[in-house]
Structures are given as C-alpha cells and as structure tokens.
C-alpha cells in the first residue's frame, strides 16, 4: 500500500499527514548543531523539512532502493542495526515504520535509537495508535483489518503502550500529539500534496490499472476504523548522563569545606 501510493505520486505517506509531521518536528526542535538520523526516510518528504533547518549533519537509514534515490546521505541498513557509533546523533526521527514491525522488532529499533542518541538527544516518532478503551479482541480485529487492506502486517499500539516502549528503552516522553487517520481523504490529500500534487495523484490513480480499487479499499478501511484509529506523534528525550561515580560525594565535601572556611 505504501509504495503503491508513492508510485501514484503521493509524497506524504505519514498517517497524520504533513500537519502532524510539522508539529512533531517543531516539538523536537532541530537546530543547526544537531546531528540528525532519519530511520526509514521513504520518498524523502520529511528529509526536506529536516534539511531546511540546516543541521550539522543528516543521514537516512533505509534498506530499500527507493529510499536511496533521493540524493541525501543514505545508509543502507536495518533500523534495528544501523552500525552507527554510540551517541552519534542528537535527533533521531522515525515515521510510519514502527507500526508495521512485530513487538520485538519495535523494541529493537527503539533500543537502537536510544543507543545512538547522545545524552539530551531526542527521538521523534509518528505512528498509528489505537484507542485504549477497546477490548483486546476488538483491537486485534482492527489490526487484522488494516493489514488485509494495506497488504502488510500492521500492529499499531495504544498511546500508553507506545509510551511504555519508549520508557522501557530509558527515554522520557516530553511531547505527544495526535491527528485523525485521514491519509486518503480528499481534503487531507490536498493539504499534504497541494492542489497540483493532488490532481496528479488522482490522474495517476485513474490511469493505473487496479489502483482506484486499491486506494478506495484503503480509504474505506480507514473510515470504518476511524473511531478507534488515529495518528500519534511522540518526542522522547534521552536523559543526561548521570554524574560520575563519586562526583556527588566530592561536590558535597567541597561545599561542606567551603561552609567551614
């Protein structure tokens, strides 16, 4: 489903659209001193926004050949095993990629993001979320329905479960935002792609055999699950390194000594 939409000309492929991506990156606050790593840059739309902040460096991590066509610095590797050095990034961004992983692989990717982050660094994610007040059986049926429609295993979590995974990796959630899952609604397509981009997408959809039926099926599925399904963005921070062993005692002794002087 993801690459079908990309072939039809859709550049924004995140569940909450360009609006939630912009809010997410505003909360993450990329700066000119940041070393930025993007996991799964896809067709490169988010990379354009990140590069506009003129970071100290940018690298995308993507095993797919489609991700390497964008001209940016792309490392061909799995997000769970990037091979990058420890503490080599100040900002890690990953969108619409954890949802389609198993729970174990989600943990591996988040742990890898935490490993390469420097203390004080931020990890920004943009994924699908399920309502926490639904039964486990209902949530599982929603996952199966989405997977059948987009032709890939989809395992969205509730907001508390997403936060728990980030905390498990030693990260502190500092911002959360949500948006409706309206990826294929006409108004969202225009918002994400602009008028000309939307017209190009609809023209390609009409001209590509079978594409209209696939896109309509995806849109209908998202509509049916609309009350229980949303897009979620989170920014999590890696805590600063703890003080070296003995530093606290030394500082206390120094303070005591100064007080006795």
Tab-separated table of C-alpha atoms in Angstrom:
chain	number	residue	atom	x	y	z
A	1	UNK	CA	0.000	0.000	0.000
A	2	UNK	CA	2.771	2.436	0.939
A	3	UNK	CA	4.680	2.035	-2.302
A	4	UNK	CA	1.537	1.942	-4.439
A	5	UNK	CA	0.665	5.395	-3.131
A	6	UNK	CA	4.248	6.547	-3.737
A	7	UNK	CA	4.131	5.294	-7.330
A	8	UNK	CA	0.911	7.238	-7.841
A	9	UNK	CA	2.724	10.405	-6.790
A	10	UNK	CA	1.846	10.705	-3.096
A	11	UNK	CA	4.813	12.181	-1.291
A	12	UNK	CA	3.369	12.491	2.210
A	13	UNK	CA	2.876	8.931	3.449
A	14	UNK	CA	2.613	9.532	7.192
A	15	UNK	CA	-0.674	8.640	8.952
A	16	UNK	CA	-1.166	12.101	10.452
A	17	UNK	CA	-0.189	13.913	7.271
A	18	UNK	CA	2.230	16.785	6.848
A	19	UNK	CA	0.452	18.681	9.621
A	20	UNK	CA	1.372	16.196	12.348
A	21	UNK	CA	4.873	15.816	10.914
A	22	UNK	CA	5.414	19.575	11.179
A	23	UNK	CA	4.069	19.655	14.739
A	24	UNK	CA	6.298	16.707	15.645
A	25	UNK	CA	9.424	18.334	14.256
A	26	UNK	CA	8.557	21.668	15.868
A	27	UNK	CA	8.368	19.857	19.219
A	28	UNK	CA	11.643	18.030	18.502
A	29	UNK	CA	13.293	21.345	17.627
A	30	UNK	CA	16.024	20.511	15.069
A	31	UNK	CA	18.864	23.043	15.128
A	32	UNK	CA	21.989	23.846	13.160
A	33	UNK	CA	24.105	21.987	15.717
A	34	UNK	CA	22.152	18.728	15.558
A	35	UNK	CA	23.414	15.513	14.032
A	36	UNK	CA	20.187	14.122	12.562
A	37	UNK	CA	19.419	10.483	11.761
A	38	UNK	CA	16.161	9.595	9.994
A	39	UNK	CA	15.045	5.975	10.130
A	40	UNK	CA	13.088	4.962	7.039
A	41	UNK	CA	13.119	8.269	5.092
A	42	UNK	CA	10.989	6.760	2.315
A	43	UNK	CA	10.391	9.209	-0.533
A	44	UNK	CA	12.197	11.990	1.323
A	45	UNK	CA	9.450	14.476	2.235
A	46	UNK	CA	10.405	14.688	5.922
A	47	UNK	CA	14.088	14.865	4.968
A	48	UNK	CA	13.345	18.097	3.087
A	49	UNK	CA	11.923	19.662	6.268
A	50	UNK	CA	14.831	18.438	8.390
A	51	UNK	CA	17.422	19.705	5.906
A	52	UNK	CA	15.720	23.105	5.827
A	53	UNK	CA	16.846	23.503	9.457
A	54	UNK	CA	20.453	23.212	8.175
A	55	UNK	CA	21.568	20.616	10.741
A	56	UNK	CA	25.224	19.891	11.349
A	57	UNK	CA	24.691	16.586	9.521
A	58	UNK	CA	21.889	14.417	8.160
A	59	UNK	CA	21.856	10.707	7.407
A	60	UNK	CA	18.941	8.497	6.427
A	61	UNK	CA	18.866	4.796	7.296
A	62	UNK	CA	16.837	2.759	4.793
A	63	UNK	CA	17.390	-0.719	3.342
A	64	UNK	CA	15.087	-0.125	0.356
A	65	UNK	CA	16.355	1.101	-3.025
A	66	UNK	CA	13.504	3.611	-3.195
A	67	UNK	CA	14.914	5.400	-0.179
A	68	UNK	CA	18.325	5.738	-1.833
A	69	UNK	CA	17.054	7.675	-4.835
A	70	UNK	CA	16.606	10.975	-3.022
A	71	UNK	CA	20.154	12.283	-3.242
A	72	UNK	CA	20.540	12.704	0.525
A	73	UNK	CA	23.125	10.778	2.547
A	74	UNK	CA	21.515	7.353	2.903
A	75	UNK	CA	22.932	4.376	4.795
A	76	UNK	CA	21.609	1.018	3.555
A	77	UNK	CA	20.892	-0.754	6.842
A	78	UNK	CA	18.125	-2.050	9.048
A	79	UNK	CA	16.790	0.430	11.592
A	80	UNK	CA	17.349	-2.113	14.357
A	81	UNK	CA	21.034	-2.495	13.477
A	82	UNK	CA	22.364	0.668	11.880
A	83	UNK	CA	26.045	0.089	12.599
A	84	UNK	CA	26.353	3.737	13.638
A	85	UNK	CA	28.564	4.609	16.626
A	86	UNK	CA	27.158	5.103	20.115
A	87	UNK	CA	25.961	8.645	20.947
A	88	UNK	CA	26.433	9.764	17.343
A	89	UNK	CA	23.089	11.584	16.945
A	90	UNK	CA	21.286	14.450	18.627
A	91	UNK	CA	17.955	13.868	16.898
A	92	UNK	CA	16.542	10.595	15.578
A	93	UNK	CA	13.319	10.675	13.557
A	94	UNK	CA	11.240	7.679	12.512
A	95	UNK	CA	7.800	7.863	10.920
A	96	UNK	CA	5.292	5.222	9.810
A	97	UNK	CA	7.732	2.375	10.294
A	98	UNK	CA	7.371	1.028	13.846
A	99	UNK	CA	3.684	0.244	13.310
A	100	UNK	CA	4.459	-2.467	10.752
A	101	UNK	CA	7.024	-4.219	12.969
A	102	UNK	CA	6.486	-7.026	15.468
A	103	UNK	CA	6.583	-6.040	19.130
A	104	UNK	CA	10.091	-7.475	19.490
A	105	UNK	CA	11.349	-5.592	16.436
A	106	UNK	CA	9.731	-2.387	17.721
A	107	UNK	CA	11.786	-2.792	20.891
A	108	UNK	CA	14.961	-3.445	18.907
A	109	UNK	CA	14.503	-0.325	16.771
A	110	UNK	CA	13.714	1.897	19.754
A	111	UNK	CA	16.709	0.476	21.649
A	112	UNK	CA	18.913	1.224	18.640
A	113	UNK	CA	17.631	4.812	18.526
A	114	UNK	CA	18.382	5.183	22.238
A	115	UNK	CA	21.878	3.734	21.742
A	116	UNK	CA	22.919	6.157	19.020
A	117	UNK	CA	21.397	9.182	20.773
A	118	UNK	CA	23.692	11.429	22.759
A	119	UNK	CA	22.546	12.334	26.285
A	120	UNK	CA	19.884	15.014	25.980
A	121	UNK	CA	19.087	13.890	22.425
A	122	UNK	CA	15.543	13.469	21.121
A	123	UNK	CA	13.735	10.624	19.395
A	124	UNK	CA	10.656	11.651	17.376
A	125	UNK	CA	8.134	9.057	16.148
A	126	UNK	CA	4.926	9.341	14.060
A	127	UNK	CA	2.800	6.189	14.022
A	128	UNK	CA	-0.694	4.712	14.167
A	129	UNK	CA	-2.438	4.483	17.545
A	130	UNK	CA	-5.460	2.600	18.829
A	131	UNK	CA	-7.902	3.741	21.474
A	132	UNK	CA	-7.026	2.363	24.884
A	133	UNK	CA	-10.653	1.821	25.923
A	134	UNK	CA	-11.328	-1.002	23.418
A	135	UNK	CA	-11.155	-4.700	24.255
A	136	UNK	CA	-8.091	-6.728	23.242
A	137	UNK	CA	-10.286	-8.719	20.837
A	138	UNK	CA	-11.549	-5.562	19.133
A	139	UNK	CA	-8.055	-4.119	18.841
A	140	UNK	CA	-6.770	-7.336	17.291
A	141	UNK	CA	-9.594	-7.325	14.735
A	142	UNK	CA	-8.709	-3.732	13.790
A	143	UNK	CA	-5.072	-4.744	13.290
A	144	UNK	CA	-6.085	-7.639	11.057
A	145	UNK	CA	-8.434	-5.431	9.025
A	146	UNK	CA	-5.751	-2.814	8.374
A	147	UNK	CA	-3.193	-5.487	7.489
A	148	UNK	CA	-5.526	-7.044	4.922
A	149	UNK	CA	-6.140	-3.665	3.320
A	150	UNK	CA	-2.599	-2.317	3.064
A	151	UNK	CA	-1.093	-5.758	2.327
A	152	UNK	CA	1.448	-5.601	5.135
A	153	UNK	CA	1.309	-6.587	8.792
A	154	UNK	CA	0.106	-3.601	10.821
A	155	UNK	CA	0.496	-3.669	14.597
A	156	UNK	CA	-0.474	-0.235	15.957
A	157	UNK	CA	-0.453	0.232	19.734
A	158	UNK	CA	-2.407	2.372	22.153
A	159	UNK	CA	-0.837	5.653	23.267
A	160	UNK	CA	0.082	4.267	26.718
A	161	UNK	CA	1.701	1.233	25.058
A	162	UNK	CA	3.788	3.424	22.733
A	163	UNK	CA	4.935	5.478	25.709
A	164	UNK	CA	5.741	2.337	27.688
A	165	UNK	CA	8.031	1.081	24.895
A	166	UNK	CA	9.918	4.370	24.884
A	167	UNK	CA	10.260	4.356	28.682
A	168	UNK	CA	11.454	0.743	28.546
A	169	UNK	CA	14.385	1.954	26.429
A	170	UNK	CA	15.254	4.595	29.029
A	171	UNK	CA	13.659	7.537	27.204
A	172	UNK	CA	11.371	10.213	28.674
A	173	UNK	CA	8.341	11.300	26.628
A	174	UNK	CA	8.228	15.103	26.528
A	175	UNK	CA	5.536	15.726	23.890
A	176	UNK	CA	2.559	13.879	22.435
A	177	UNK	CA	0.290	14.960	19.580
A	178	UNK	CA	-2.494	13.248	17.653
A	179	UNK	CA	-4.361	13.648	14.367
A	180	UNK	CA	-7.148	11.822	12.585
A	181	UNK	CA	-6.217	8.950	10.295
A	182	UNK	CA	-7.412	10.769	7.141
A	183	UNK	CA	-4.487	9.979	4.875
A	184	UNK	CA	-6.631	9.299	1.797
A	185	UNK	CA	-9.465	11.759	2.332
A	186	UNK	CA	-9.599	14.389	-0.467
A	187	UNK	CA	-9.126	17.301	1.944
A	188	UNK	CA	-6.031	15.680	3.509
A	189	UNK	CA	-4.570	14.822	0.092
A	190	UNK	CA	-4.874	18.475	-0.946
A	191	UNK	CA	-3.397	19.636	2.373
A	192	UNK	CA	-0.468	17.230	2.078
A	193	UNK	CA	0.260	17.440	-1.644
A	194	UNK	CA	-1.096	20.831	-2.719
A	195	UNK	CA	-3.656	21.289	-5.493
A	196	UNK	CA	-1.334	20.303	-8.338
A	197	UNK	CA	0.057	17.326	-6.458
A	198	UNK	CA	-3.441	16.129	-5.581
A	199	UNK	CA	-4.586	16.427	-9.191
A	200	UNK	CA	-1.512	14.498	-10.326
A	201	UNK	CA	-2.218	11.764	-7.771
A	202	UNK	CA	-5.869	11.384	-8.825
A	203	UNK	CA	-4.908	11.362	-12.519
A	204	UNK	CA	-2.341	8.626	-11.925
A	205	UNK	CA	-4.843	6.661	-9.869
A	206	UNK	CA	-7.340	6.692	-12.752
A	207	UNK	CA	-4.695	5.668	-15.293
A	208	UNK	CA	-3.088	2.855	-13.304
A	209	UNK	CA	-4.921	-0.482	-13.630
A	210	UNK	CA	-6.392	-1.610	-10.330
A	211	UNK	CA	-5.138	1.445	-8.429
A	212	UNK	CA	-8.539	3.077	-7.921
A	213	UNK	CA	-9.982	-0.058	-6.308
A	214	UNK	CA	-6.956	-0.439	-4.007
A	215	UNK	CA	-6.981	3.204	-2.909
A	216	UNK	CA	-10.751	3.188	-2.348
A	217	UNK	CA	-10.449	0.000	-0.277
A	218	UNK	CA	-7.766	1.591	1.897
A	219	UNK	CA	-9.814	4.761	2.340
A	220	UNK	CA	-12.907	2.772	3.291
A	221	UNK	CA	-10.965	0.709	5.818
A	222	UNK	CA	-9.561	3.827	7.456
A	223	UNK	CA	-13.052	5.325	7.612
A	224	UNK	CA	-14.518	2.203	9.212
A	225	UNK	CA	-11.812	2.220	11.887
A	226	UNK	CA	-11.892	5.987	12.323
A	227	UNK	CA	-13.280	6.000	15.866
A	228	UNK	CA	-10.678	3.570	17.153
A	229	UNK	CA	-7.690	4.537	14.996
A	230	UNK	CA	-5.655	7.740	14.921
A	231	UNK	CA	-2.190	9.035	14.152
A	232	UNK	CA	0.138	9.779	17.037
A	233	UNK	CA	3.408	11.657	17.346
A	234	UNK	CA	5.756	11.495	20.322
A	235	UNK	CA	9.053	13.119	21.196
A	236	UNK	CA	11.147	11.317	23.781
A	237	UNK	CA	14.351	12.569	25.345
A	238	UNK	CA	17.401	10.603	26.411
A	239	UNK	CA	18.353	11.687	29.941
A	240	UNK	CA	21.651	13.393	30.525
A	241	UNK	CA	24.449	11.121	31.677
A	242	UNK	CA	24.476	10.526	35.434
A	243	UNK	CA	27.243	12.152	37.404
A	244	UNK	CA	30.470	10.091	37.542
A	245	UNK	CA	30.761	7.754	40.488
A	246	UNK	CA	31.963	9.690	43.499
A	247	UNK	CA	31.289	13.100	41.933
A	248	UNK	CA	28.294	13.791	44.168
A	249	UNK	CA	30.271	12.942	47.303
A	250	UNK	CA	33.161	15.139	46.152
A	251	UNK	CA	30.817	18.043	45.482
A	252	UNK	CA	29.216	17.617	48.915
A	253	UNK	CA	32.631	17.596	50.597
A	254	UNK	CA	33.681	20.691	48.675
A	255	UNK	CA	30.514	22.513	49.710
A	256	UNK	CA	30.986	21.484	53.321
A	257	UNK	CA	34.579	22.623	53.203
A	258	UNK	CA	33.582	25.986	51.765
A	259	UNK	CA	30.968	26.387	54.504
A	260	UNK	CA	33.593	25.738	57.204
A	261	UNK	CA	36.011	28.259	55.776
